[in-house]
Amino acid sequence: MKCDKKDLLLYAVTDRRWLGGRRLVDRVEEALKGGVTFVQLREKDLDEERFLEEAREIKELCGRYQVPFVINDNVDIAQAVDADGVHVGQSDMEAGDVRARLGKIIGVSAQTVEQALLAESRGADYLGVGAVFATGSKADASEVDHETVKAICQAVHIPVIAIGGITRENVGALAGTGVCGAAVISAIFAQEDVEEETRKLKEAVRCMVES
């Protein structure tokens, strides 16, 4: 599967901290019903067996909705479940090494123009740039100002999505930066009505991208 720009409009990153006793697969399906266009499974604390089982379940679910599904950081799990790709950070395996093992979608996190250009040259299919706003989802995330986001979008030829602290209320501030979508965690999964909030958020992101 190739990475299509339109698939990156509303990119959901999972986080089990917001489950509240519910199953992750059910919350992901609510987000898919609401119109999420891309799903990343992010697990930092699950053992390999449970991670693998969960990945297979969500891969099948995303397949039914025809939405791309990638794994955060773990190339072995991505290969094992035949995920559509993998997303890696700056401290993880670099895009060139991932490309050598996985001929699928590769996303890379970037915070500077230099990181973005290097990731693109090594085979990244899209970039996740941020944090564009303050966020509590990643303790080590430092903010990237919107001028830098714009500079990254102008420097590379691959799609760029914004990530970090994005909500329905603030996403409009990214208009004009050149990003083609937004990646969110709590703006979807921390909401009581995931499906309805996803629907509203998708419309807000669409307006930002088109303005």
Short mmCIF file of C-alpha atoms in Angstrom, two decimals:
data_model
loop_
_atom_site.label_atom_id
_atom_site.label_comp_id
_atom_site.label_asym_id
_atom_site.label_seq_id
_atom_site.Cartn_x
_atom_site.Cartn_y
_atom_site.Cartn_z
CA MET A 1 0.00 0.00 0.00
CA LYS A 2 1.33 3.45 -0.94
CA CYS A 3 0.86 6.48 1.25
CA ASP A 4 -1.87 8.67 -0.21
CA LYS A 5 -1.98 12.27 0.98
CA LYS A 6 -5.74 12.19 1.47
CA ASP A 7 -5.40 9.21 3.85
CA LEU A 8 -3.43 11.40 6.25
CA LEU A 9 -6.21 13.94 6.87
CA LEU A 10 -7.17 12.62 10.31
CA TYR A 11 -4.56 10.29 11.74
CA ALA A 12 -5.43 8.55 15.02
CA VAL A 13 -2.69 7.40 17.39
CA THR A 14 -3.87 4.95 20.05
CA ASP A 15 -3.27 5.38 23.77
CA ARG A 16 -4.69 2.90 26.25
CA ARG A 17 -4.54 5.44 29.09
CA TRP A 18 -7.91 6.73 27.92
CA LEU A 19 -9.72 3.38 27.72
CA GLY A 20 -11.56 3.63 31.04
CA GLY A 21 -12.14 -0.12 31.17
CA ARG A 22 -13.19 -0.37 27.53
CA ARG A 23 -11.43 -2.42 24.84
CA LEU A 24 -9.01 -0.58 22.56
CA VAL A 25 -10.40 -2.28 19.45
CA ASP A 26 -13.88 -0.95 20.28
CA ARG A 27 -12.60 2.59 20.74
CA VAL A 28 -10.69 2.39 17.46
CA GLU A 29 -13.83 1.22 15.68
CA GLU A 30 -15.75 4.19 17.08
CA ALA A 31 -13.04 6.47 15.67
CA LEU A 32 -13.24 4.70 12.30
CA LYS A 33 -17.01 5.13 12.24
CA GLY A 34 -16.43 8.83 12.92
CA GLY A 35 -14.19 9.12 9.87
CA VAL A 36 -10.58 8.57 10.94
CA THR A 37 -8.47 8.11 7.79
CA PHE A 38 -5.32 6.49 9.24
CA VAL A 39 -4.56 4.49 12.41
CA GLN A 40 -1.29 4.06 14.27
CA LEU A 41 -1.08 1.46 17.04
CA ARG A 42 1.24 2.83 19.72
CA GLU A 43 2.09 0.54 22.62
CA LYS A 44 5.01 1.19 24.94
CA ASP A 45 4.20 -1.15 27.81
CA LEU A 46 2.51 -4.27 26.40
CA ASP A 47 4.43 -7.53 26.24
CA GLU A 48 5.09 -8.87 22.72
CA GLU A 49 2.38 -11.53 22.85
CA ARG A 50 -0.40 -9.13 23.81
CA PHE A 51 0.92 -6.49 21.42
CA LEU A 52 0.86 -9.01 18.59
CA GLU A 53 -2.68 -10.15 19.41
CA GLU A 54 -3.93 -6.56 19.60
CA ALA A 55 -2.15 -5.62 16.37
CA ARG A 56 -3.78 -8.49 14.48
CA GLU A 57 -7.21 -7.47 15.80
CA ILE A 58 -6.87 -3.82 14.83
CA LYS A 59 -5.25 -4.65 11.48
CA GLU A 60 -8.32 -6.73 10.60
CA LEU A 61 -10.62 -3.92 11.76
CA CYS A 62 -8.82 -1.26 9.70
CA GLY A 63 -8.93 -3.60 6.72
CA ARG A 64 -12.71 -3.71 6.94
CA TYR A 65 -12.85 0.09 6.91
CA GLN A 66 -10.15 0.31 4.20
CA VAL A 67 -8.01 2.59 6.37
CA PRO A 68 -4.19 2.32 6.46
CA PHE A 69 -2.80 0.77 9.64
CA VAL A 70 0.76 1.25 10.90
CA ILE A 71 2.67 0.19 14.00
CA ASN A 72 4.66 2.63 16.10
CA ASP A 73 8.38 1.77 16.27
CA ASN A 74 8.09 -2.05 16.20
CA VAL A 75 9.11 -3.36 12.77
CA ASP A 76 8.93 -7.00 13.96
CA ILE A 77 5.26 -6.64 14.93
CA ALA A 78 4.51 -4.75 11.71
CA GLN A 79 5.99 -7.61 9.69
CA ALA A 80 4.29 -10.30 11.78
CA VAL A 81 0.78 -8.91 11.26
CA ASP A 82 1.39 -7.62 7.71
CA ALA A 83 0.61 -4.05 8.77
CA ASP A 84 0.52 -1.38 6.08
CA GLY A 85 3.66 0.16 7.53
CA VAL A 86 5.51 1.52 10.53
CA HIS A 87 6.13 4.93 12.11
CA VAL A 88 9.51 5.64 13.70
CA GLY A 89 10.86 8.49 15.80
CA GLN A 90 14.25 10.14 15.65
CA SER A 91 15.61 7.84 18.38
CA ASP A 92 14.30 4.67 16.73
CA MET A 93 15.57 2.76 13.71
CA GLU A 94 16.22 5.21 10.86
CA ALA A 95 14.06 5.18 7.74
CA GLY A 96 16.77 3.63 5.55
CA ASP A 97 17.12 0.63 7.87
CA VAL A 98 13.35 0.23 8.07
CA ARG A 99 13.04 0.45 4.28
CA ALA A 100 15.57 -2.38 3.96
CA ARG A 101 13.28 -4.60 6.06
CA LEU A 102 9.82 -3.34 5.21
CA GLY A 103 8.69 -2.38 1.71
CA LYS A 104 5.62 -0.56 2.95
CA ILE A 105 4.56 2.82 4.33
CA ILE A 106 7.21 4.43 6.50
CA GLY A 107 6.45 7.50 8.58
CA VAL A 108 9.13 9.41 10.46
CA SER A 109 8.90 12.01 13.22
CA ALA A 110 10.80 15.25 12.57
CA GLN A 111 11.27 18.56 14.35
CA THR A 112 13.69 20.38 12.05
CA VAL A 113 14.15 20.94 8.33
CA GLU A 114 17.42 18.96 8.51
CA GLN A 115 15.70 15.94 10.09
CA ALA A 116 12.89 16.16 7.54
CA LEU A 117 15.23 16.25 4.54
CA LEU A 118 17.29 13.36 5.90
CA ALA A 119 14.19 11.25 6.52
CA GLU A 120 12.92 11.95 3.01
CA SER A 121 16.29 11.05 1.46
CA ARG A 122 16.30 7.76 3.35
CA GLY A 123 12.91 6.66 2.12
CA ALA A 124 10.26 8.12 4.42
CA ASP A 125 6.78 8.26 2.83
CA TYR A 126 5.42 10.94 5.16
CA LEU A 127 6.53 13.04 8.13
CA GLY A 128 4.90 13.66 11.50
CA VAL A 129 6.01 17.09 12.74
CA GLY A 130 5.53 18.36 16.28
CA ALA A 131 4.66 18.91 18.96
CA VAL A 132 2.83 21.83 17.36
CA PHE A 133 1.09 22.63 20.66
CA ALA A 134 1.86 21.68 24.25
CA THR A 135 0.94 18.03 24.88
CA GLY A 136 0.70 15.67 27.81
CA SER A 137 0.71 12.52 25.67
CA LYS A 138 4.49 12.41 25.24
CA ALA A 139 6.63 13.49 28.17
CA ASP A 140 9.68 14.12 25.98
CA ALA A 141 7.90 16.11 23.25
CA SER A 142 9.25 19.61 22.68
CA GLU A 143 7.24 22.16 20.76
CA VAL A 144 7.88 23.08 17.12
CA ASP A 145 6.80 26.57 16.12
CA HIS A 146 4.48 26.94 13.16
CA GLU A 147 7.08 28.75 11.03
CA THR A 148 9.29 25.66 11.31
CA VAL A 149 6.34 23.46 10.33
CA LYS A 150 5.83 25.65 7.27
CA ALA A 151 9.54 25.53 6.41
CA ILE A 152 9.52 21.73 6.61
CA CYS A 153 6.47 21.51 4.34
CA GLN A 154 8.20 23.75 1.79
CA ALA A 155 11.48 21.81 1.96
CA VAL A 156 10.21 18.28 1.31
CA HIS A 157 8.19 16.61 -1.43
CA ILE A 158 6.41 14.08 0.81
CA PRO A 159 3.24 14.70 2.85
CA VAL A 160 3.58 16.31 6.28
CA ILE A 161 1.14 15.95 9.14
CA ALA A 162 1.12 17.95 12.36
CA ILE A 163 1.07 16.22 15.73
CA GLY A 164 1.04 17.23 19.37
CA GLY A 165 -1.65 18.87 21.47
CA ILE A 166 -4.04 19.31 18.53
CA THR A 167 -7.71 19.84 19.36
CA ARG A 168 -10.82 20.85 17.47
CA GLU A 169 -10.45 24.33 18.99
CA ASN A 170 -6.82 25.03 18.05
CA VAL A 171 -6.27 23.14 14.78
CA GLY A 172 -7.30 26.17 12.72
CA ALA A 173 -4.10 27.92 13.82
CA LEU A 174 -2.18 25.55 11.52
CA ALA A 175 -3.86 26.94 8.39
CA GLY A 176 -1.31 28.02 5.81
CA THR A 177 1.54 25.86 7.12
CA GLY A 178 1.18 23.32 4.33
CA VAL A 179 0.36 20.28 6.45
CA CYS A 180 -2.07 17.85 4.83
CA GLY A 181 -3.56 16.55 8.06
CA ALA A 182 -3.40 16.18 11.82
CA ALA A 183 -2.41 13.30 14.06
CA VAL A 184 -4.20 13.18 17.39
CA ILE A 185 -4.44 11.04 20.49
CA SER A 186 -6.50 12.53 23.33
CA ALA A 187 -8.58 14.73 20.99
CA ILE A 188 -10.22 11.46 19.96
CA PHE A 189 -9.56 8.76 22.53
CA ALA A 190 -10.05 10.86 25.67
CA GLN A 191 -13.55 11.87 24.53
CA GLU A 192 -16.71 10.33 25.91
CA ASP A 193 -18.35 10.08 22.49
CA VAL A 194 -15.42 9.10 20.30
CA GLU A 195 -17.43 8.72 17.10
CA GLU A 196 -19.14 12.11 17.30
CA GLU A 197 -16.00 13.96 18.39
CA THR A 198 -14.03 12.34 15.55
CA ARG A 199 -16.64 13.53 13.06
CA LYS A 200 -16.41 17.13 14.32
CA LEU A 201 -12.62 17.06 14.50
CA LYS A 202 -12.34 15.75 10.94
CA GLU A 203 -14.40 18.65 9.65
CA ALA A 204 -12.22 21.13 11.58
CA VAL A 205 -9.05 19.57 10.15
CA ARG A 206 -10.50 19.60 6.63
CA CYS A 207 -11.30 23.32 6.96
CA MET A 208 -7.74 24.00 8.18
CA VAL A 209 -6.15 22.09 5.30
CA GLU A 210 -8.35 23.74 2.67
CA SER A 211 -8.04 27.30 3.99
#
